[in-house]
Short mmCIF file of C-alpha atoms and ligand atoms in Angstrom, two decimals:
data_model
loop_
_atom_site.label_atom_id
_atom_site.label_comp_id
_atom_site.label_asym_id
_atom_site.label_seq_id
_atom_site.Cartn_x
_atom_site.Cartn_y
_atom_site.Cartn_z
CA UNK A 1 11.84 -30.84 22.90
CA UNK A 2 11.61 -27.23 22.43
CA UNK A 3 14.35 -24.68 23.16
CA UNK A 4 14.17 -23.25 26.48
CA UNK A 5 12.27 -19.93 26.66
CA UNK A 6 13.78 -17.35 28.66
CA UNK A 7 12.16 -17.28 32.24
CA UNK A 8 11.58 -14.33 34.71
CA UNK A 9 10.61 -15.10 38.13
CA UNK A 10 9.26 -12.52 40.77
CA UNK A 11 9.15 -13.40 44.40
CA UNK A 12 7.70 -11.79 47.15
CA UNK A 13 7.77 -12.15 50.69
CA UNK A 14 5.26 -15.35 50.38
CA UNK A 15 7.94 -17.19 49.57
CA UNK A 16 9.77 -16.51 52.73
CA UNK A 17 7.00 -16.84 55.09
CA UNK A 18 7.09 -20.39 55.62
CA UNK A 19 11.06 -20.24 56.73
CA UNK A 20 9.38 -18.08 59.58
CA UNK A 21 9.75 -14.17 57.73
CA UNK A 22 6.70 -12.60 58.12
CA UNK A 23 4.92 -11.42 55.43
CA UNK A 24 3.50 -7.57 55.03
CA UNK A 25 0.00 -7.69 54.69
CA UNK A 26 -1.24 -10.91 55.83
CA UNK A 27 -3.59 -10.87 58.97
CA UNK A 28 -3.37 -7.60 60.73
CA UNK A 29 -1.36 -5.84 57.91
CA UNK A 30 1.07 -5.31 60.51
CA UNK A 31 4.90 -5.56 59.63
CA UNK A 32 6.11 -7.18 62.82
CA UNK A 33 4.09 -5.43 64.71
CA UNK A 34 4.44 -1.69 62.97
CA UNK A 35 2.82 -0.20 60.12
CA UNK A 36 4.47 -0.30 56.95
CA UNK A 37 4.36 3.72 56.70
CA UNK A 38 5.66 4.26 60.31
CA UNK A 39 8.67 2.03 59.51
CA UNK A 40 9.39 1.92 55.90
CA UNK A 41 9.42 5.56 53.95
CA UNK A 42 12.02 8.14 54.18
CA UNK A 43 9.42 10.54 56.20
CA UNK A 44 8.95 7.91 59.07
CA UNK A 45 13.31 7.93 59.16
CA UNK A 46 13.19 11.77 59.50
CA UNK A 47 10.62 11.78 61.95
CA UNK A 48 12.53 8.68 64.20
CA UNK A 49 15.87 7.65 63.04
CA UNK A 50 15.83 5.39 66.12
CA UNK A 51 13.38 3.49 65.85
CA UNK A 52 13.52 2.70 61.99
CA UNK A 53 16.96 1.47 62.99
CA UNK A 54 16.30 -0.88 65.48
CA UNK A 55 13.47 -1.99 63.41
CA UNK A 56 15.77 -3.11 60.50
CA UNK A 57 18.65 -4.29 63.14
CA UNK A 58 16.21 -6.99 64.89
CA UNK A 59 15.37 -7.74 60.53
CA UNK A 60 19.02 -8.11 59.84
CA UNK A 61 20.06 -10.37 63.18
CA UNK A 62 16.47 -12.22 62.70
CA UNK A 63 18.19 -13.83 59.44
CA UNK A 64 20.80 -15.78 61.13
CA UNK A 65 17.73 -17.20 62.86
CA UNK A 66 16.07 -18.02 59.29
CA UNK A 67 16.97 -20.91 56.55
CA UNK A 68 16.41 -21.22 53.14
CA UNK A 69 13.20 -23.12 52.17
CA UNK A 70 12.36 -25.79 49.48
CA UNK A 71 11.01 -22.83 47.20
CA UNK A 72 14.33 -21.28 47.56
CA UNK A 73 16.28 -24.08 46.73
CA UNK A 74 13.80 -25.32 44.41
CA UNK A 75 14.81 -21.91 41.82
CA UNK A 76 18.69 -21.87 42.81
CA UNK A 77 18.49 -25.74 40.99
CA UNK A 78 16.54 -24.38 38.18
CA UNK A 79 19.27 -21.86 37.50
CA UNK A 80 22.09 -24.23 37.66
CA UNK A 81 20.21 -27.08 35.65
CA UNK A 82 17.83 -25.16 33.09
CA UNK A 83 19.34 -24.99 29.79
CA UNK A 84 18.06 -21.48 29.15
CA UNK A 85 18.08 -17.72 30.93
CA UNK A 86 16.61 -17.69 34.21
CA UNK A 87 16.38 -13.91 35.49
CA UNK A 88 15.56 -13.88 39.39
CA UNK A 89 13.90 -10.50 40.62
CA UNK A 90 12.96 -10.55 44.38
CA UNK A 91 10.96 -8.14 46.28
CA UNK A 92 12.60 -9.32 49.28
CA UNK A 93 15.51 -7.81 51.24
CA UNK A 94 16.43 -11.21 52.97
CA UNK A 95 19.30 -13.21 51.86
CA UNK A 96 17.37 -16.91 51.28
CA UNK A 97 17.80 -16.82 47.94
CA UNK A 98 21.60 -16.35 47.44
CA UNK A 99 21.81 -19.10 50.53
CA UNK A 100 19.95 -21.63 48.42
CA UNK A 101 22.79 -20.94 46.36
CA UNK A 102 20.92 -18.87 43.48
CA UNK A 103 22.87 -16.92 41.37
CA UNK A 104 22.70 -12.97 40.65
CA UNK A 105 19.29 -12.27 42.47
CA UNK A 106 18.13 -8.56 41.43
CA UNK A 107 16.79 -7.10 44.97
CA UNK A 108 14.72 -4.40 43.33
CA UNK A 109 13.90 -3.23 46.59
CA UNK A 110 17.59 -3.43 48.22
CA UNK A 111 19.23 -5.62 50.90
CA UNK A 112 19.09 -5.88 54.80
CA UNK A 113 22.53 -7.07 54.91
CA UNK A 114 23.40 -3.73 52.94
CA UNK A 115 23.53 -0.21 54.41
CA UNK A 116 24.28 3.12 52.33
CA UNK A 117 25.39 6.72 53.37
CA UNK A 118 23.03 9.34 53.11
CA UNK A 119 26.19 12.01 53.26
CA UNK A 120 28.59 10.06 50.47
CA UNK A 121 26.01 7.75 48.73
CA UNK A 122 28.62 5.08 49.48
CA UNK A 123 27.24 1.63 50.41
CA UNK A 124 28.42 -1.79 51.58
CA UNK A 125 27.62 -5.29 53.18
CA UNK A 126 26.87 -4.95 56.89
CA UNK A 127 26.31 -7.84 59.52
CA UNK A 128 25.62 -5.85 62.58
CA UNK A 129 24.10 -2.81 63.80
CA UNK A 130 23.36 0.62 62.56
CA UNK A 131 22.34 3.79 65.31
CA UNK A 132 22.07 7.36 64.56
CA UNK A 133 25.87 7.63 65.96
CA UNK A 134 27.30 5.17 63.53
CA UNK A 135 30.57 6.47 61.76
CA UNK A 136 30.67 5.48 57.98
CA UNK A 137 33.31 3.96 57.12
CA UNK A 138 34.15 6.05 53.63
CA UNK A 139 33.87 9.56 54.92
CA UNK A 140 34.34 9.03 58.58
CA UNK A 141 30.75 10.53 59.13
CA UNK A 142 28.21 9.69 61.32
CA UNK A 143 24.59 10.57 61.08
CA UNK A 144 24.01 9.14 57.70
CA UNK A 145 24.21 5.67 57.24
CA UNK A 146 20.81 3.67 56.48
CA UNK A 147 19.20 0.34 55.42
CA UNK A 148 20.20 0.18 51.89
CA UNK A 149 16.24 -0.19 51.49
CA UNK A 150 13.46 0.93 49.08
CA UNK A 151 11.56 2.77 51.30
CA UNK A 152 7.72 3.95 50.04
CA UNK A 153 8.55 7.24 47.65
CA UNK A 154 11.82 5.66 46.74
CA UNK A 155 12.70 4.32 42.99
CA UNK A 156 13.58 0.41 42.63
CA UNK A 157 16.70 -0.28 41.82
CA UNK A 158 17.70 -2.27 38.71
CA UNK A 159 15.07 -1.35 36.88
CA UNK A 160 16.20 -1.07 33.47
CA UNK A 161 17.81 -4.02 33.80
CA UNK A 162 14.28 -5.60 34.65
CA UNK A 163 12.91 -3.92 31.89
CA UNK A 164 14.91 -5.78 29.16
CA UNK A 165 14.89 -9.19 30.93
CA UNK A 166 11.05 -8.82 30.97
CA UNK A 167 11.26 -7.77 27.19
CA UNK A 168 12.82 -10.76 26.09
CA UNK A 169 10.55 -13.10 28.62
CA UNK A 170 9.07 -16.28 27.21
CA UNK A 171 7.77 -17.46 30.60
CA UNK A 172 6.95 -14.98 33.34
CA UNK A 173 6.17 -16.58 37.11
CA UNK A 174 5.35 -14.23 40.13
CA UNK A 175 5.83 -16.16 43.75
CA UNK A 176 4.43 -15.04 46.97
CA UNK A 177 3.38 -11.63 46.35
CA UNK A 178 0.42 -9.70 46.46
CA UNK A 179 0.29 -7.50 43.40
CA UNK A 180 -0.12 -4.18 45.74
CA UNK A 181 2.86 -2.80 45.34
CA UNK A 182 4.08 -1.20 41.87
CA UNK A 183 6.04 -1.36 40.17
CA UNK A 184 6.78 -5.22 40.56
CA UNK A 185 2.64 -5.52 40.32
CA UNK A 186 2.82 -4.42 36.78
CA UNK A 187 5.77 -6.98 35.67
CA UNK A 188 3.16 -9.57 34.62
CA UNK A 189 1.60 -6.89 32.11
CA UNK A 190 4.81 -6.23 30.94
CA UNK A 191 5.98 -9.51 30.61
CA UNK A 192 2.36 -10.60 28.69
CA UNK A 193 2.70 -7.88 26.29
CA UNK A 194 6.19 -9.30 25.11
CA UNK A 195 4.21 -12.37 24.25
CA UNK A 196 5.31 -14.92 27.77
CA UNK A 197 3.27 -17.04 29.56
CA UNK A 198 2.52 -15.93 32.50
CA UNK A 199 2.37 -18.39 36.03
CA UNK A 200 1.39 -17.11 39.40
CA UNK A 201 2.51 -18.97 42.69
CA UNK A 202 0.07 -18.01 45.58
CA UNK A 203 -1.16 -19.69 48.15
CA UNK A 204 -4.18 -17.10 47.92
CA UNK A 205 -5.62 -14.91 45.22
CA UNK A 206 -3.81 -11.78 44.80
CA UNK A 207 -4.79 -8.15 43.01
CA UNK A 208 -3.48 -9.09 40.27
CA UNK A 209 -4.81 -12.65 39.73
CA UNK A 210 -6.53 -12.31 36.41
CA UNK A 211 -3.59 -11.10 34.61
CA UNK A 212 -2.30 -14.45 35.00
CA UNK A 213 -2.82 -17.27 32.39
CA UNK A 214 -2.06 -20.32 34.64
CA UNK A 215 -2.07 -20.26 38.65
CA UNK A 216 -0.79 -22.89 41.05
CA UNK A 217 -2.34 -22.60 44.48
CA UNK A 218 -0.82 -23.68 47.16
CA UNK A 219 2.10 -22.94 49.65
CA UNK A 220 5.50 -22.42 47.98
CA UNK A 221 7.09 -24.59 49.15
CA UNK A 222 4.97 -27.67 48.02
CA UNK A 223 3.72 -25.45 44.29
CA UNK A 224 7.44 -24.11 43.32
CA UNK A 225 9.19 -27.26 43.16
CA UNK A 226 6.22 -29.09 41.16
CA UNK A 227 6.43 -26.00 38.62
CA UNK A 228 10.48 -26.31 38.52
CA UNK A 229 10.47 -30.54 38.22
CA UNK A 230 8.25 -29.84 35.86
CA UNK A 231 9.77 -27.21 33.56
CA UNK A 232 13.11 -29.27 34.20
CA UNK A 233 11.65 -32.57 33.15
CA UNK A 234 10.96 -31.35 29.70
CA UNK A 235 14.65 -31.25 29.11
CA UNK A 236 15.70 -34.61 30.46
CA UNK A 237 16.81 -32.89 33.65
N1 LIG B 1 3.14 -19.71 49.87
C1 LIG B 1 2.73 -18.96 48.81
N2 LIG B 1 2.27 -17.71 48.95
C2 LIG B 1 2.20 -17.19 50.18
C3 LIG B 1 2.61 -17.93 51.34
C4 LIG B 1 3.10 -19.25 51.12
N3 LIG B 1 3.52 -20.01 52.12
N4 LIG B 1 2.42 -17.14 52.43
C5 LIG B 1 1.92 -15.99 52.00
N5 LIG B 1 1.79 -16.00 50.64
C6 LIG B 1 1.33 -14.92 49.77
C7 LIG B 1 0.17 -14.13 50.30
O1 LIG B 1 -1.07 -14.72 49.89
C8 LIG B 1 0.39 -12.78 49.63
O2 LIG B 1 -0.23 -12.76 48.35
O3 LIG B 1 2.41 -14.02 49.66
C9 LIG B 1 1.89 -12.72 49.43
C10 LIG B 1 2.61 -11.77 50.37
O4 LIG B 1 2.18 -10.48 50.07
P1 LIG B 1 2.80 -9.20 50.77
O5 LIG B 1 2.86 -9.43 52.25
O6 LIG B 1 2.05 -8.01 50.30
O7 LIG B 1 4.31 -9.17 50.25
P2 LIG B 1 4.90 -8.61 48.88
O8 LIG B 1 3.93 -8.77 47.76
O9 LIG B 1 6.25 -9.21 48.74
O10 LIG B 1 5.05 -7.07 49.22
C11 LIG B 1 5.62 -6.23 48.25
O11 LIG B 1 5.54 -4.36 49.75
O12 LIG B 1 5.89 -3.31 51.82
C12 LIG B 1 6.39 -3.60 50.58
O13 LIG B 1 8.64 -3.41 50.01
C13 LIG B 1 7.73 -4.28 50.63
O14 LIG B 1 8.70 -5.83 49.05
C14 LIG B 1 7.53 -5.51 49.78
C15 LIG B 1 6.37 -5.11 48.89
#
């Protein structure tokens, strides 16, 4: 048996589709309906605060609607059973992952169930709605509160913490995601040139594809669990 290499995983919003989260640019490369740029970057908030609200309130109350899938539950086991690092980086602002019961999941491009204050820079969980009226609750403004979302134009968060876990990476796998959207796109470069193996989990080819050294086709929910009994099963587990 050899000792357990440290493993980063990447997921996208492929591995949420088939709890019923649609995807970005599958099909129509519609986002429920909008485009991406009329919904999702800082100009289209300016422009109408309104309706980038509502968009992200139906988001936030469509997760009660959603469950965890056997992907997601499939990486919160190899966390609590692999007898190495596991460093979980999602591009995804739902909440699956932590409700499969994973552990300290790095949302690199922020939370639904979060909102921020433009005017304090203050942020917290949030269940419910946000408006253009709504008061924050630190300095008793209103007029500034927002998604706690990386919009288009905005920096990911965690990154430098990303940046060492991919350094030390002995086994890199990106899940459900398309590879058009940097910097996540560029992890498996990154990870590569530290020396890891690198694993994508698609159920289609992405734009990234041949930076990959293995792939697993297939839908997520069927490929991740093979690739975790499998990585799991070489330590008795
Ligand atoms: N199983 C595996 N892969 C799937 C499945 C499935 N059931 N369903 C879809 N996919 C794959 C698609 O083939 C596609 O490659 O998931 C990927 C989804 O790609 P995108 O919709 O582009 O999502 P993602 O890569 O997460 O987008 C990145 O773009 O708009 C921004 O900030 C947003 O985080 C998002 C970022």
């Amino acid at each position: 048996m050899s000792a357990p290499l440290p493993i980063v995983i990447l997921t996208g919003a492929g591995i949420s589709a088939e709890s019923g989260l649609a995807t970005f640019r599958d099909k129509d490369g519609l986002w429920e309906g909008h485009r991406v740029e009329d919904v999702a970057c800082p100009d289209a908030f300016r422009r109408n605060p309104a309706l980038v609200h509502r968009f992200y309130n139906l988001r936030r109350a469509g997760l009660s609607e959603v469950e965890p899938n056997a992907a997601h539950f499939a990486l919160a086991r190899l966390q609590h059973e692999y007898p190495g690092e596991v460093t979980l980086i999602t591009q995804n602002v739902d909440d699956l992952h932590e409700r499969a019961g994973s552990a300290s999941v790095i949302h690199m491009h922020g939370e639904l169930r979060k909102v921020r204050c433009d005017l304090c820079w203050r942020g917290r969980e949030w269940e419910g709605d946000l408006d253009t009226e709504t008061v924050c609750p630190f300095c008793n403004r209103a007029g500034g509160m927002r998604p706690d979302i990386v919009w288009f134009g905005e920096i990911p968060k965690f990154m430098e913490r990303i940046g060492r876990a991919l350094d030390r990476a002995g086994i890199f796998a990106a899940i459900g995601t398309s590879g058009h959207v940097y910097p996540a796109a560029g992890f498996v470069s990154m990870a590569a040139a530290s020396g890891a193996e690198t694993l994508e989990i698609n159920n289609a080819g992405t734009a990234v594809s041949s930076h990959f050294d293995r792939h697993l086709t297939g839908p997520a929910t069927v490929q991740v669990p093979v690739w975790v009994d499998d990585i799991l099963n070489r330590f008795g587990k």
